[in-house]
Amino acid sequence: MRKFEDPETLRSWARKARLAGKKIALVPTMGALHEGHLSLIAAAKKKGADEIVVSVFVNPTQFGPKEDYAQYPRDHVADAKKCVQAGATAIFFPTPANMYADDHSTWVIEDGALSGSLCGARRPGHFRGVCTVVAKLFNVVQPDFAVFGQKDFQQATIIRRMVRDLSFGVEIVVAPIVREATGLALSSRNAYLSADEKVRALALSATLKDLKAGVAAKGKLVWKTARARAVSALEKAGLRVDYVEAVDAENLKPVKTLKAGSAVLLAVFDGKTRLIDNCLV
Ligand code: AMP
Protein backbone atom coordinates (compact mmCIF):
# COMPACT_ATOMS: atom_id res chain seq x y z
CA MET A 1 0.00 0.00 0.00
CA ARG A 2 1.27 3.46 -0.93
CA LYS A 3 1.32 6.25 1.66
CA PHE A 4 1.05 9.90 0.72
CA GLU A 5 1.24 13.14 2.67
CA ASP A 6 1.69 15.61 -0.11
CA PRO A 7 -1.35 16.22 -2.35
CA GLU A 8 0.78 16.79 -5.45
CA THR A 9 2.57 13.44 -5.10
CA LEU A 10 -0.81 11.73 -4.70
CA ARG A 11 -2.15 13.65 -7.70
CA SER A 12 0.62 12.44 -9.99
CA TRP A 13 0.32 8.83 -8.76
CA ALA A 14 -3.46 8.93 -9.35
CA ARG A 15 -2.96 10.48 -12.79
CA LYS A 16 -0.64 7.63 -13.78
CA ALA A 17 -3.14 5.06 -12.51
CA ARG A 18 -5.91 6.73 -14.51
CA LEU A 19 -3.78 6.79 -17.66
CA ALA A 20 -3.07 3.09 -17.15
CA GLY A 21 -6.83 2.54 -17.35
CA LYS A 22 -7.33 1.83 -13.66
CA LYS A 23 -10.62 2.49 -11.92
CA ILE A 24 -9.99 4.65 -8.84
CA ALA A 25 -12.14 4.79 -5.72
CA LEU A 26 -11.83 7.35 -2.93
CA VAL A 27 -12.92 6.76 0.66
CA PRO A 28 -12.74 10.02 2.64
CA THR A 29 -12.42 9.62 6.43
CA MET A 30 -11.19 11.40 9.53
CA GLY A 31 -9.37 8.26 10.71
CA ALA A 32 -9.62 6.30 13.97
CA LEU A 33 -10.86 3.69 11.58
CA HIS A 34 -13.47 1.11 12.61
CA GLU A 35 -15.52 -1.55 10.84
CA GLY A 36 -17.86 1.13 9.48
CA HIS A 37 -15.00 2.76 7.58
CA LEU A 38 -13.67 -0.63 6.50
CA SER A 39 -17.07 -1.49 5.05
CA LEU A 40 -16.64 1.48 2.69
CA ILE A 41 -13.33 0.00 1.48
CA ALA A 42 -15.09 -3.35 1.02
CA ALA A 43 -17.84 -1.62 -0.99
CA ALA A 44 -15.19 0.00 -3.22
CA LYS A 45 -13.57 -3.38 -3.78
CA LYS A 46 -16.89 -5.01 -4.56
CA LYS A 47 -17.63 -2.31 -7.10
CA GLY A 48 -14.45 -3.23 -8.94
CA ALA A 49 -12.01 -0.46 -8.03
CA ASP A 50 -8.41 -1.19 -9.05
CA GLU A 51 -7.04 1.48 -6.74
CA ILE A 52 -8.71 2.37 -3.44
CA VAL A 53 -7.46 5.59 -1.88
CA VAL A 54 -8.41 6.16 1.77
CA SER A 55 -7.92 9.71 2.98
CA VAL A 56 -7.40 10.20 6.71
CA PHE A 57 -7.70 13.85 7.63
CA VAL A 58 -9.21 15.46 10.71
CA ASN A 59 -10.39 18.44 8.73
CA PRO A 60 -10.12 21.55 10.93
CA THR A 61 -12.55 23.60 8.83
CA GLN A 62 -15.53 21.39 9.59
CA PHE A 63 -15.22 21.77 13.38
CA GLY A 64 -16.77 24.63 15.31
CA PRO A 65 -14.64 26.56 17.82
CA LYS A 66 -16.18 24.69 20.78
CA GLU A 67 -16.07 21.26 19.17
CA ASP A 68 -13.66 18.35 19.58
CA TYR A 69 -11.04 19.05 16.88
CA ALA A 70 -8.09 18.91 19.31
CA GLN A 71 -9.17 15.76 21.11
CA TYR A 72 -10.52 13.86 18.06
CA PRO A 73 -8.82 10.41 18.13
CA ARG A 74 -5.82 10.08 15.80
CA ASP A 75 -3.85 6.87 15.21
CA HIS A 76 -2.07 6.78 11.86
CA VAL A 77 -0.20 3.54 12.56
CA ALA A 78 -3.35 1.56 13.40
CA ASP A 79 -5.25 3.20 10.52
CA ALA A 80 -2.58 2.22 7.98
CA LYS A 81 -2.63 -1.38 9.21
CA LYS A 82 -6.41 -1.60 8.96
CA CYS A 83 -6.35 -0.12 5.47
CA VAL A 84 -3.84 -2.74 4.27
CA GLN A 85 -5.92 -5.54 5.77
CA ALA A 86 -9.11 -4.20 4.21
CA GLY A 87 -7.53 -4.00 0.75
CA ALA A 88 -6.92 -0.28 0.27
CA THR A 89 -4.05 0.41 -2.13
CA ALA A 90 -3.20 3.93 -1.00
CA ILE A 91 -3.62 6.02 2.12
CA PHE A 92 -3.46 9.80 2.21
CA PHE A 93 -2.48 11.49 5.48
CA PRO A 94 -2.30 15.18 4.62
CA THR A 95 -1.47 17.78 7.25
CA PRO A 96 -3.69 20.84 7.68
CA ALA A 97 -0.81 22.92 6.26
CA ASN A 98 -0.67 20.98 3.04
CA MET A 99 -4.44 21.09 2.58
CA TYR A 100 -4.95 24.77 3.48
CA ALA A 101 -2.68 27.66 2.60
CA ASP A 102 -2.39 30.30 5.34
CA ASP A 103 -4.46 32.63 3.21
CA HIS A 104 -6.97 30.03 1.94
CA SER A 105 -10.08 31.99 0.99
CA THR A 106 -12.18 29.89 -1.42
CA TRP A 107 -15.02 27.74 -0.13
CA VAL A 108 -17.68 25.40 -1.46
CA ILE A 109 -20.99 26.35 0.13
CA GLU A 110 -24.31 24.56 -0.36
CA ASP A 111 -26.81 27.38 -0.19
CA GLY A 112 -28.92 25.97 2.63
CA ALA A 113 -31.58 23.96 0.79
CA LEU A 114 -29.94 20.83 2.19
CA SER A 115 -27.46 22.20 4.72
CA GLY A 116 -29.71 24.72 6.49
CA SER A 117 -31.37 22.15 8.76
CA LEU A 118 -30.42 19.20 11.00
CA CYS A 119 -26.65 19.13 11.68
CA GLY A 120 -26.13 22.11 9.39
CA ALA A 121 -28.34 24.29 11.59
CA ARG A 122 -26.62 23.16 14.79
CA ARG A 123 -23.04 23.22 13.49
CA PRO A 124 -22.61 26.50 11.58
CA GLY A 125 -19.89 26.19 8.93
CA HIS A 126 -19.68 22.41 9.26
CA PHE A 127 -20.86 21.57 5.76
CA ARG A 128 -18.86 24.41 4.24
CA GLY A 129 -15.79 22.65 5.67
CA VAL A 130 -16.99 19.23 4.52
CA CYS A 131 -17.85 20.33 0.97
CA THR A 132 -14.60 22.24 0.59
CA VAL A 133 -12.38 19.39 1.76
CA VAL A 134 -14.27 16.79 -0.29
CA ALA A 135 -14.03 19.01 -3.38
CA LYS A 136 -10.28 19.33 -2.81
CA LEU A 137 -9.92 15.55 -2.41
CA PHE A 138 -11.92 15.00 -5.60
CA ASN A 139 -9.68 17.45 -7.45
CA VAL A 140 -6.49 15.78 -6.22
CA VAL A 141 -7.51 12.15 -6.76
CA GLN A 142 -10.11 12.56 -9.55
CA PRO A 143 -11.67 9.24 -8.59
CA ASP A 144 -14.20 7.35 -10.69
CA PHE A 145 -16.31 6.98 -7.59
CA ALA A 146 -16.24 7.85 -3.90
CA VAL A 147 -17.81 5.90 -1.06
CA PHE A 148 -19.58 7.57 1.86
CA GLY A 149 -21.58 6.10 4.75
CA GLN A 150 -25.29 6.45 5.32
CA LYS A 151 -24.28 7.08 8.95
CA ASP A 152 -23.81 10.73 7.88
CA PHE A 153 -27.03 10.90 5.91
CA GLN A 154 -27.17 14.68 5.50
CA GLN A 155 -23.52 14.76 4.47
CA ALA A 156 -24.02 12.10 1.78
CA THR A 157 -27.07 13.98 0.45
CA ILE A 158 -25.16 17.27 0.30
CA ILE A 159 -22.12 15.68 -1.38
CA ARG A 160 -24.37 14.12 -4.03
CA ARG A 161 -25.91 17.54 -4.66
CA MET A 162 -22.48 19.21 -4.81
CA VAL A 163 -21.27 16.67 -7.35
CA ARG A 164 -24.35 17.21 -9.50
CA ASP A 165 -24.44 20.99 -9.21
CA LEU A 166 -20.70 21.50 -9.80
CA SER A 167 -20.33 18.72 -12.41
CA PHE A 168 -17.59 16.80 -10.61
CA GLY A 169 -18.21 13.66 -12.60
CA VAL A 170 -17.57 11.47 -9.58
CA GLU A 171 -20.08 8.73 -8.84
CA ILE A 172 -21.23 8.77 -5.20
CA VAL A 173 -21.82 5.43 -3.54
CA VAL A 174 -23.56 5.37 -0.16
CA ALA A 175 -22.96 2.30 2.02
CA PRO A 176 -25.24 1.13 4.86
CA ILE A 177 -24.60 1.85 8.55
CA VAL A 178 -22.45 -0.72 10.33
CA ARG A 179 -23.64 -1.35 13.89
CA GLU A 180 -22.47 -3.25 16.94
CA ALA A 181 -24.55 -6.33 17.80
CA THR A 182 -26.29 -4.09 20.38
CA GLY A 183 -27.52 -1.81 17.59
CA LEU A 184 -25.14 1.06 18.39
CA ALA A 185 -23.87 2.61 15.16
CA LEU A 186 -20.07 2.47 15.00
CA SER A 187 -18.46 5.89 15.31
CA SER A 188 -14.97 7.16 16.10
CA ARG A 189 -16.66 9.30 18.77
CA ASN A 190 -17.92 6.19 20.61
CA ALA A 191 -14.40 6.10 22.07
CA TYR A 192 -15.41 9.10 24.23
CA LEU A 193 -18.25 7.17 25.91
CA SER A 194 -18.05 5.77 29.43
CA ALA A 195 -19.59 2.35 30.06
CA ASP A 196 -22.79 4.01 31.35
CA GLU A 197 -22.97 6.39 28.42
CA LYS A 198 -22.58 3.48 26.03
CA VAL A 199 -25.61 1.81 27.57
CA ARG A 200 -27.63 5.04 27.26
CA ALA A 201 -26.57 5.32 23.61
CA LEU A 202 -28.49 2.15 22.80
CA ALA A 203 -31.67 4.25 22.93
CA LEU A 204 -30.76 5.83 19.57
CA SER A 205 -30.97 2.66 17.50
CA ALA A 206 -33.80 1.30 19.68
CA THR A 207 -35.84 4.44 18.98
CA LEU A 208 -35.23 4.19 15.25
CA LYS A 209 -36.15 0.51 15.30
CA ASP A 210 -39.36 1.32 17.14
CA LEU A 211 -40.32 3.96 14.55
CA LYS A 212 -39.58 1.60 11.67
CA ALA A 213 -41.63 -1.13 13.32
CA GLY A 214 -44.50 1.33 13.74
CA VAL A 215 -44.47 2.18 10.02
CA ALA A 216 -44.16 -1.50 9.09
CA ALA A 217 -47.22 -2.30 11.20
CA LYS A 218 -49.42 0.68 10.29
CA GLY A 219 -48.15 1.78 6.87
CA LYS A 220 -47.55 5.31 8.13
CA LEU A 221 -47.30 7.33 11.34
CA VAL A 222 -48.33 10.87 12.17
CA TRP A 223 -44.92 12.40 12.78
CA LYS A 224 -45.99 14.78 15.55
CA THR A 225 -47.16 11.88 17.70
CA ALA A 226 -44.33 9.54 16.73
CA ARG A 227 -41.76 12.25 17.41
CA ALA A 228 -43.12 12.95 20.90
CA ARG A 229 -42.80 9.25 21.70
CA ALA A 230 -39.26 9.13 20.31
CA VAL A 231 -38.13 12.24 22.22
CA SER A 232 -39.60 10.84 25.41
CA ALA A 233 -37.79 7.49 24.94
CA LEU A 234 -34.47 9.24 24.32
CA GLU A 235 -34.87 11.54 27.32
CA LYS A 236 -35.95 8.67 29.54
CA ALA A 237 -32.70 6.92 28.64
CA GLY A 238 -30.80 9.97 29.94
CA LEU A 239 -29.92 11.57 26.59
CA ARG A 240 -30.27 15.25 25.74
CA VAL A 241 -32.01 15.60 22.40
CA ASP A 242 -30.41 17.93 19.86
CA TYR A 243 -32.87 17.05 17.11
CA VAL A 244 -35.28 14.32 16.06
CA GLU A 245 -36.55 14.96 12.54
CA ALA A 246 -38.42 13.10 9.83
CA VAL A 247 -37.54 14.19 6.32
CA ASP A 248 -38.02 13.24 2.70
CA ALA A 249 -34.96 11.07 2.06
CA GLU A 250 -34.26 12.76 -1.29
CA ASN A 251 -34.46 16.45 -0.46
CA LEU A 252 -34.31 16.51 3.38
CA LYS A 253 -37.54 18.52 3.59
CA PRO A 254 -39.51 17.87 6.81
CA VAL A 255 -42.48 15.52 6.44
CA LYS A 256 -45.67 15.39 8.51
CA THR A 257 -46.25 11.70 7.89
CA LEU A 258 -43.62 9.04 8.37
CA LYS A 259 -43.88 6.52 5.55
CA ALA A 260 -41.84 4.71 2.92
CA GLY A 261 -39.37 7.18 1.39
CA SER A 262 -38.93 9.11 4.64
CA ALA A 263 -35.80 9.13 6.74
CA VAL A 264 -35.57 9.75 10.47
CA LEU A 265 -32.47 11.56 11.68
CA LEU A 266 -31.43 11.90 15.31
CA ALA A 267 -28.75 13.82 17.15
CA VAL A 268 -28.35 13.63 20.92
CA PHE A 269 -25.86 14.52 23.59
CA ASP A 270 -24.79 11.55 25.67
CA GLY A 271 -22.91 13.28 28.47
CA LYS A 272 -20.61 15.61 26.53
CA THR A 273 -20.54 13.45 23.39
CA ARG A 274 -22.77 14.27 20.46
CA LEU A 275 -24.03 11.18 18.66
CA ILE A 276 -26.01 10.90 15.44
CA ASP A 277 -27.96 8.07 13.89
CA ASN A 278 -30.62 7.66 11.23
CA CYS A 279 -32.73 5.20 9.33
CA LEU A 280 -34.51 5.02 6.04
CA VAL A 281 -38.12 4.04 6.41
P1 AMP B 1 -15.70 9.96 9.58
O1 AMP B 1 -14.34 9.39 9.72
O2 AMP B 1 -16.54 9.85 10.81
O3 AMP B 1 -15.71 11.33 8.95
O4 AMP B 1 -16.45 9.03 8.53
C1 AMP B 1 -15.89 8.77 7.28
C2 AMP B 1 -16.89 8.01 6.45
O5 AMP B 1 -17.23 6.79 7.10
C3 AMP B 1 -18.21 8.78 6.26
O6 AMP B 1 -18.66 8.61 4.93
C4 AMP B 1 -19.11 8.13 7.25
O7 AMP B 1 -20.48 8.22 6.93
C5 AMP B 1 -18.63 6.69 7.21
N1 AMP B 1 -19.01 5.99 8.43
C6 AMP B 1 -18.80 6.38 9.71
N2 AMP B 1 -19.36 5.51 10.57
C7 AMP B 1 -19.94 4.54 9.82
C8 AMP B 1 -20.70 3.36 10.13
N3 AMP B 1 -20.97 3.01 11.37
N4 AMP B 1 -21.13 2.61 9.09
C9 AMP B 1 -20.87 2.95 7.81
N5 AMP B 1 -20.16 4.06 7.46
C10 AMP B 1 -19.71 4.84 8.45
mmCIF file with all atom_site columns, C-alpha atoms in Angstrom, residues 31-166:
data_model
loop_
_atom_site.group_PDB
_atom_site.id
_atom_site.type_symbol
_atom_site.label_atom_id
_atom_site.label_alt_id
_atom_site.label_comp_id
_atom_site.label_asym_id
_atom_site.label_entity_id
_atom_site.label_seq_id
_atom_site.pdbx_PDB_ins_code
_atom_site.Cartn_x
_atom_site.Cartn_y
_atom_site.Cartn_z
_atom_site.occupancy
_atom_site.B_iso_or_equiv
_atom_site.pdbx_formal_charge
_atom_site.auth_seq_id
_atom_site.auth_comp_id
_atom_site.auth_asym_id
_atom_site.auth_atom_id
_atom_site.pdbx_PDB_model_num
ATOM 1   C CA . GLY A 1 31  ? -9.369  8.259  10.707  1.00 0.00 ? 31  GLY A CA 1
ATOM 2   C CA . ALA A 1 32  ? -9.619  6.299  13.972  1.00 0.00 ? 32  ALA A CA 1
ATOM 3   C CA . LEU A 1 33  ? -10.864 3.691  11.580  1.00 0.00 ? 33  LEU A CA 1
ATOM 4   C CA . HIS A 1 34  ? -13.466 1.111  12.610  1.00 0.00 ? 34  HIS A CA 1
ATOM 5   C CA . GLU A 1 35  ? -15.518 -1.548 10.841  1.00 0.00 ? 35  GLU A CA 1
ATOM 6   C CA . GLY A 1 36  ? -17.860 1.133  9.481   1.00 0.00 ? 36  GLY A CA 1
ATOM 7   C CA . HIS A 1 37  ? -15.000 2.761  7.584   1.00 0.00 ? 37  HIS A CA 1
ATOM 8   C CA . LEU A 1 38  ? -13.669 -0.629 6.495   1.00 0.00 ? 38  LEU A CA 1
ATOM 9   C CA . SER A 1 39  ? -17.074 -1.487 5.047   1.00 0.00 ? 39  SER A CA 1
ATOM 10  C CA . LEU A 1 40  ? -16.638 1.477  2.689   1.00 0.00 ? 40  LEU A CA 1
ATOM 11  C CA . ILE A 1 41  ? -13.331 0.005  1.477   1.00 0.00 ? 41  ILE A CA 1
ATOM 12  C CA . ALA A 1 42  ? -15.086 -3.352 1.017   1.00 0.00 ? 42  ALA A CA 1
ATOM 13  C CA . ALA A 1 43  ? -17.836 -1.622 -0.993  1.00 0.00 ? 43  ALA A CA 1
ATOM 14  C CA . ALA A 1 44  ? -15.195 -0.004 -3.223  1.00 0.00 ? 44  ALA A CA 1
ATOM 15  C CA . LYS A 1 45  ? -13.567 -3.381 -3.782  1.00 0.00 ? 45  LYS A CA 1
ATOM 16  C CA . LYS A 1 46  ? -16.892 -5.014 -4.559  1.00 0.00 ? 46  LYS A CA 1
ATOM 17  C CA . LYS A 1 47  ? -17.631 -2.308 -7.101  1.00 0.00 ? 47  LYS A CA 1
ATOM 18  C CA . GLY A 1 48  ? -14.446 -3.228 -8.944  1.00 0.00 ? 48  GLY A CA 1
ATOM 19  C CA . ALA A 1 49  ? -12.005 -0.464 -8.029  1.00 0.00 ? 49  ALA A CA 1
ATOM 20  C CA . ASP A 1 50  ? -8.408  -1.194 -9.053  1.00 0.00 ? 50  ASP A CA 1
ATOM 21  C CA . GLU A 1 51  ? -7.040  1.483  -6.739  1.00 0.00 ? 51  GLU A CA 1
ATOM 22  C CA . ILE A 1 52  ? -8.707  2.370  -3.435  1.00 0.00 ? 52  ILE A CA 1
ATOM 23  C CA . VAL A 1 53  ? -7.458  5.590  -1.878  1.00 0.00 ? 53  VAL A CA 1
ATOM 24  C CA . VAL A 1 54  ? -8.415  6.163  1.770   1.00 0.00 ? 54  VAL A CA 1
ATOM 25  C CA . SER A 1 55  ? -7.917  9.707  2.978   1.00 0.00 ? 55  SER A CA 1
ATOM 26  C CA . VAL A 1 56  ? -7.404  10.197 6.707   1.00 0.00 ? 56  VAL A CA 1
ATOM 27  C CA . PHE A 1 57  ? -7.703  13.846 7.627   1.00 0.00 ? 57  PHE A CA 1
ATOM 28  C CA . VAL A 1 58  ? -9.213  15.464 10.705  1.00 0.00 ? 58  VAL A CA 1
ATOM 29  C CA . ASN A 1 59  ? -10.393 18.444 8.728   1.00 0.00 ? 59  ASN A CA 1
ATOM 30  C CA . PRO A 1 60  ? -10.121 21.552 10.930  1.00 0.00 ? 60  PRO A CA 1
ATOM 31  C CA . THR A 1 61  ? -12.546 23.603 8.832   1.00 0.00 ? 61  THR A CA 1
ATOM 32  C CA . GLN A 1 62  ? -15.528 21.387 9.595   1.00 0.00 ? 62  GLN A CA 1
ATOM 33  C CA . PHE A 1 63  ? -15.215 21.769 13.379  1.00 0.00 ? 63  PHE A CA 1
ATOM 34  C CA . GLY A 1 64  ? -16.770 24.629 15.315  1.00 0.00 ? 64  GLY A CA 1
ATOM 35  C CA . PRO A 1 65  ? -14.635 26.558 17.824  1.00 0.00 ? 65  PRO A CA 1
ATOM 36  C CA . LYS A 1 66  ? -16.185 24.694 20.782  1.00 0.00 ? 66  LYS A CA 1
ATOM 37  C CA . GLU A 1 67  ? -16.070 21.264 19.170  1.00 0.00 ? 67  GLU A CA 1
ATOM 38  C CA . ASP A 1 68  ? -13.659 18.351 19.582  1.00 0.00 ? 68  ASP A CA 1
ATOM 39  C CA . TYR A 1 69  ? -11.043 19.055 16.882  1.00 0.00 ? 69  TYR A CA 1
ATOM 40  C CA . ALA A 1 70  ? -8.092  18.911 19.308  1.00 0.00 ? 70  ALA A CA 1
ATOM 41  C CA . GLN A 1 71  ? -9.169  15.759 21.111  1.00 0.00 ? 71  GLN A CA 1
ATOM 42  C CA . TYR A 1 72  ? -10.519 13.862 18.063  1.00 0.00 ? 72  TYR A CA 1
ATOM 43  C CA . PRO A 1 73  ? -8.821  10.413 18.127  1.00 0.00 ? 73  PRO A CA 1
ATOM 44  C CA . ARG A 1 74  ? -5.825  10.076 15.804  1.00 0.00 ? 74  ARG A CA 1
ATOM 45  C CA . ASP A 1 75  ? -3.852  6.873  15.206  1.00 0.00 ? 75  ASP A CA 1
ATOM 46  C CA . HIS A 1 76  ? -2.067  6.780  11.858  1.00 0.00 ? 76  HIS A CA 1
ATOM 47  C CA . VAL A 1 77  ? -0.197  3.544  12.560  1.00 0.00 ? 77  VAL A CA 1
ATOM 48  C CA . ALA A 1 78  ? -3.349  1.560  13.400  1.00 0.00 ? 78  ALA A CA 1
ATOM 49  C CA . ASP A 1 79  ? -5.255  3.203  10.522  1.00 0.00 ? 79  ASP A CA 1
ATOM 50  C CA . ALA A 1 80  ? -2.583  2.220  7.985   1.00 0.00 ? 80  ALA A CA 1
ATOM 51  C CA . LYS A 1 81  ? -2.627  -1.383 9.212   1.00 0.00 ? 81  LYS A CA 1
ATOM 52  C CA . LYS A 1 82  ? -6.407  -1.601 8.965   1.00 0.00 ? 82  LYS A CA 1
ATOM 53  C CA . CYS A 1 83  ? -6.347  -0.122 5.469   1.00 0.00 ? 83  CYS A CA 1
ATOM 54  C CA . VAL A 1 84  ? -3.838  -2.741 4.270   1.00 0.00 ? 84  VAL A CA 1
ATOM 55  C CA . GLN A 1 85  ? -5.922  -5.538 5.768   1.00 0.00 ? 85  GLN A CA 1
ATOM 56  C CA . ALA A 1 86  ? -9.111  -4.202 4.206   1.00 0.00 ? 86  ALA A CA 1
ATOM 57  C CA . GLY A 1 87  ? -7.534  -4.001 0.751   1.00 0.00 ? 87  GLY A CA 1
ATOM 58  C CA . ALA A 1 88  ? -6.917  -0.276 0.269   1.00 0.00 ? 88  ALA A CA 1
ATOM 59  C CA . THR A 1 89  ? -4.049  0.411  -2.133  1.00 0.00 ? 89  THR A CA 1
ATOM 60  C CA . ALA A 1 90  ? -3.195  3.933  -0.995  1.00 0.00 ? 90  ALA A CA 1
ATOM 61  C CA . ILE A 1 91  ? -3.623  6.022  2.120   1.00 0.00 ? 91  ILE A CA 1
ATOM 62  C CA . PHE A 1 92  ? -3.457  9.802  2.214   1.00 0.00 ? 92  PHE A CA 1
ATOM 63  C CA . PHE A 1 93  ? -2.484  11.493 5.476   1.00 0.00 ? 93  PHE A CA 1
ATOM 64  C CA . PRO A 1 94  ? -2.296  15.181 4.618   1.00 0.00 ? 94  PRO A CA 1
ATOM 65  C CA . THR A 1 95  ? -1.466  17.775 7.253   1.00 0.00 ? 95  THR A CA 1
ATOM 66  C CA . PRO A 1 96  ? -3.686  20.842 7.679   1.00 0.00 ? 96  PRO A CA 1
ATOM 67  C CA . ALA A 1 97  ? -0.810  22.919 6.265   1.00 0.00 ? 97  ALA A CA 1
ATOM 68  C CA . ASN A 1 98  ? -0.666  20.976 3.035   1.00 0.00 ? 98  ASN A CA 1
ATOM 69  C CA . MET A 1 99  ? -4.443  21.094 2.584   1.00 0.00 ? 99  MET A CA 1
ATOM 70  C CA . TYR A 1 100 ? -4.950  24.771 3.479   1.00 0.00 ? 100 TYR A CA 1
ATOM 71  C CA . ALA A 1 101 ? -2.675  27.664 2.599   1.00 0.00 ? 101 ALA A CA 1
ATOM 72  C CA . ASP A 1 102 ? -2.388  30.296 5.336   1.00 0.00 ? 102 ASP A CA 1
ATOM 73  C CA . ASP A 1 103 ? -4.459  32.634 3.209   1.00 0.00 ? 103 ASP A CA 1
ATOM 74  C CA . HIS A 1 104 ? -6.974  30.031 1.942   1.00 0.00 ? 104 HIS A CA 1
ATOM 75  C CA . SER A 1 105 ? -10.080 31.986 0.987   1.00 0.00 ? 105 SER A CA 1
ATOM 76  C CA . THR A 1 106 ? -12.176 29.889 -1.420  1.00 0.00 ? 106 THR A CA 1
ATOM 77  C CA . TRP A 1 107 ? -15.024 27.744 -0.127  1.00 0.00 ? 107 TRP A CA 1
ATOM 78  C CA . VAL A 1 108 ? -17.675 25.403 -1.461  1.00 0.00 ? 108 VAL A CA 1
ATOM 79  C CA . ILE A 1 109 ? -20.995 26.349 0.129   1.00 0.00 ? 109 ILE A CA 1
ATOM 80  C CA . GLU A 1 110 ? -24.307 24.557 -0.363  1.00 0.00 ? 110 GLU A CA 1
ATOM 81  C CA . ASP A 1 111 ? -26.810 27.382 -0.186  1.00 0.00 ? 111 ASP A CA 1
ATOM 82  C CA . GLY A 1 112 ? -28.920 25.966 2.630   1.00 0.00 ? 112 GLY A CA 1
ATOM 83  C CA . ALA A 1 113 ? -31.581 23.962 0.786   1.00 0.00 ? 113 ALA A CA 1
ATOM 84  C CA . LEU A 1 114 ? -29.940 20.831 2.194   1.00 0.00 ? 114 LEU A CA 1
ATOM 85  C CA . SER A 1 115 ? -27.461 22.202 4.723   1.00 0.00 ? 115 SER A CA 1
ATOM 86  C CA . GLY A 1 116 ? -29.713 24.718 6.486   1.00 0.00 ? 116 GLY A CA 1
ATOM 87  C CA . SER A 1 117 ? -31.370 22.149 8.761   1.00 0.00 ? 117 SER A CA 1
ATOM 88  C CA . LEU A 1 118 ? -30.424 19.195 10.997  1.00 0.00 ? 118 LEU A CA 1
ATOM 89  C CA . CYS A 1 119 ? -26.647 19.127 11.679  1.00 0.00 ? 119 CYS A CA 1
ATOM 90  C CA . GLY A 1 120 ? -26.133 22.114 9.387   1.00 0.00 ? 120 GLY A CA 1
ATOM 91  C CA . ALA A 1 121 ? -28.342 24.294 11.593  1.00 0.00 ? 121 ALA A CA 1
ATOM 92  C CA . ARG A 1 122 ? -26.623 23.163 14.788  1.00 0.00 ? 122 ARG A CA 1
ATOM 93  C CA . ARG A 1 123 ? -23.040 23.222 13.491  1.00 0.00 ? 123 ARG A CA 1
ATOM 94  C CA . PRO A 1 124 ? -22.605 26.498 11.577  1.00 0.00 ? 124 PRO A CA 1
ATOM 95  C CA . GLY A 1 125 ? -19.894 26.195 8.930   1.00 0.00 ? 125 GLY A CA 1
ATOM 96  C CA . HIS A 1 126 ? -19.683 22.412 9.261   1.00 0.00 ? 126 HIS A CA 1
ATOM 97  C CA . PHE A 1 127 ? -20.863 21.565 5.756   1.00 0.00 ? 127 PHE A CA 1
ATOM 98  C CA . ARG A 1 128 ? -18.857 24.408 4.244   1.00 0.00 ? 128 ARG A CA 1
ATOM 99  C CA . GLY A 1 129 ? -15.788 22.650 5.670   1.00 0.00 ? 129 GLY A CA 1
ATOM 100 C CA . VAL A 1 130 ? -16.986 19.228 4.522   1.00 0.00 ? 130 VAL A CA 1
ATOM 101 C CA . CYS A 1 131 ? -17.852 20.335 0.968   1.00 0.00 ? 131 CYS A CA 1
ATOM 102 C CA . THR A 1 132 ? -14.595 22.236 0.586   1.00 0.00 ? 132 THR A CA 1
ATOM 103 C CA . VAL A 1 133 ? -12.382 19.389 1.757   1.00 0.00 ? 133 VAL A CA 1
ATOM 104 C CA . VAL A 1 134 ? -14.265 16.790 -0.290  1.00 0.00 ? 134 VAL A CA 1
ATOM 105 C CA . ALA A 1 135 ? -14.031 19.014 -3.381  1.00 0.00 ? 135 ALA A CA 1
ATOM 106 C CA . LYS A 1 136 ? -10.281 19.328 -2.807  1.00 0.00 ? 136 LYS A CA 1
ATOM 107 C CA . LEU A 1 137 ? -9.918  15.553 -2.406  1.00 0.00 ? 137 LEU A CA 1
ATOM 108 C CA . PHE A 1 138 ? -11.919 15.003 -5.599  1.00 0.00 ? 138 PHE A CA 1
ATOM 109 C CA . ASN A 1 139 ? -9.681  17.452 -7.451  1.00 0.00 ? 139 ASN A CA 1
ATOM 110 C CA . VAL A 1 140 ? -6.493  15.785 -6.223  1.00 0.00 ? 140 VAL A CA 1
ATOM 111 C CA . VAL A 1 141 ? -7.507  12.155 -6.764  1.00 0.00 ? 141 VAL A CA 1
ATOM 112 C CA . GLN A 1 142 ? -10.112 12.560 -9.550  1.00 0.00 ? 142 GLN A CA 1
ATOM 113 C CA . PRO A 1 143 ? -11.666 9.236  -8.594  1.00 0.00 ? 143 PRO A CA 1
ATOM 114 C CA . ASP A 1 144 ? -14.202 7.353  -10.694 1.00 0.00 ? 144 ASP A CA 1
ATOM 115 C CA . PHE A 1 145 ? -16.308 6.977  -7.589  1.00 0.00 ? 145 PHE A CA 1
ATOM 116 C CA . ALA A 1 146 ? -16.244 7.846  -3.902  1.00 0.00 ? 146 ALA A CA 1
ATOM 117 C CA . VAL A 1 147 ? -17.815 5.902  -1.064  1.00 0.00 ? 147 VAL A CA 1
ATOM 118 C CA . PHE A 1 148 ? -19.581 7.567  1.860   1.00 0.00 ? 148 PHE A CA 1
ATOM 119 C CA . GLY A 1 149 ? -21.577 6.096  4.749   1.00 0.00 ? 149 GLY A CA 1
ATOM 120 C CA . GLN A 1 150 ? -25.295 6.450  5.321   1.00 0.00 ? 150 GLN A CA 1
ATOM 121 C CA . LYS A 1 151 ? -24.281 7.081  8.948   1.00 0.00 ? 151 LYS A CA 1
ATOM 122 C CA . ASP A 1 152 ? -23.813 10.727 7.882   1.00 0.00 ? 152 ASP A CA 1
ATOM 123 C CA . PHE A 1 153 ? -27.033 10.902 5.909   1.00 0.00 ? 153 PHE A CA 1
ATOM 124 C CA . GLN A 1 154 ? -27.170 14.678 5.499   1.00 0.00 ? 154 GLN A CA 1
ATOM 125 C CA . GLN A 1 155 ? -23.516 14.757 4.472   1.00 0.00 ? 155 GLN A CA 1
ATOM 126 C CA . ALA A 1 156 ? -24.022 12.100 1.783   1.00 0.00 ? 156 ALA A CA 1
ATOM 127 C CA . THR A 1 157 ? -27.069 13.978 0.453   1.00 0.00 ? 157 THR A CA 1
ATOM 128 C CA . ILE A 1 158 ? -25.160 17.270 0.304   1.00 0.00 ? 158 ILE A CA 1
ATOM 129 C CA . ILE A 1 159 ? -22.121 15.676 -1.384  1.00 0.00 ? 159 ILE A CA 1
ATOM 130 C CA . ARG A 1 160 ? -24.367 14.115 -4.026  1.00 0.00 ? 160 ARG A CA 1
ATOM 131 C CA . ARG A 1 161 ? -25.913 17.536 -4.660  1.00 0.00 ? 161 ARG A CA 1
ATOM 132 C CA . MET A 1 162 ? -22.483 19.214 -4.805  1.00 0.00 ? 162 MET A CA 1
ATOM 133 C CA . VAL A 1 163 ? -21.273 16.668 -7.349  1.00 0.00 ? 163 VAL A CA 1
ATOM 134 C CA . ARG A 1 164 ? -24.355 17.210 -9.496  1.00 0.00 ? 164 ARG A CA 1
ATOM 135 C CA . ASP A 1 165 ? -24.438 20.994 -9.212  1.00 0.00 ? 165 ASP A CA 1
ATOM 136 C CA . LEU A 1 166 ? -20.698 21.503 -9.799  1.00 0.00 ? 166 LEU A CA 1
#
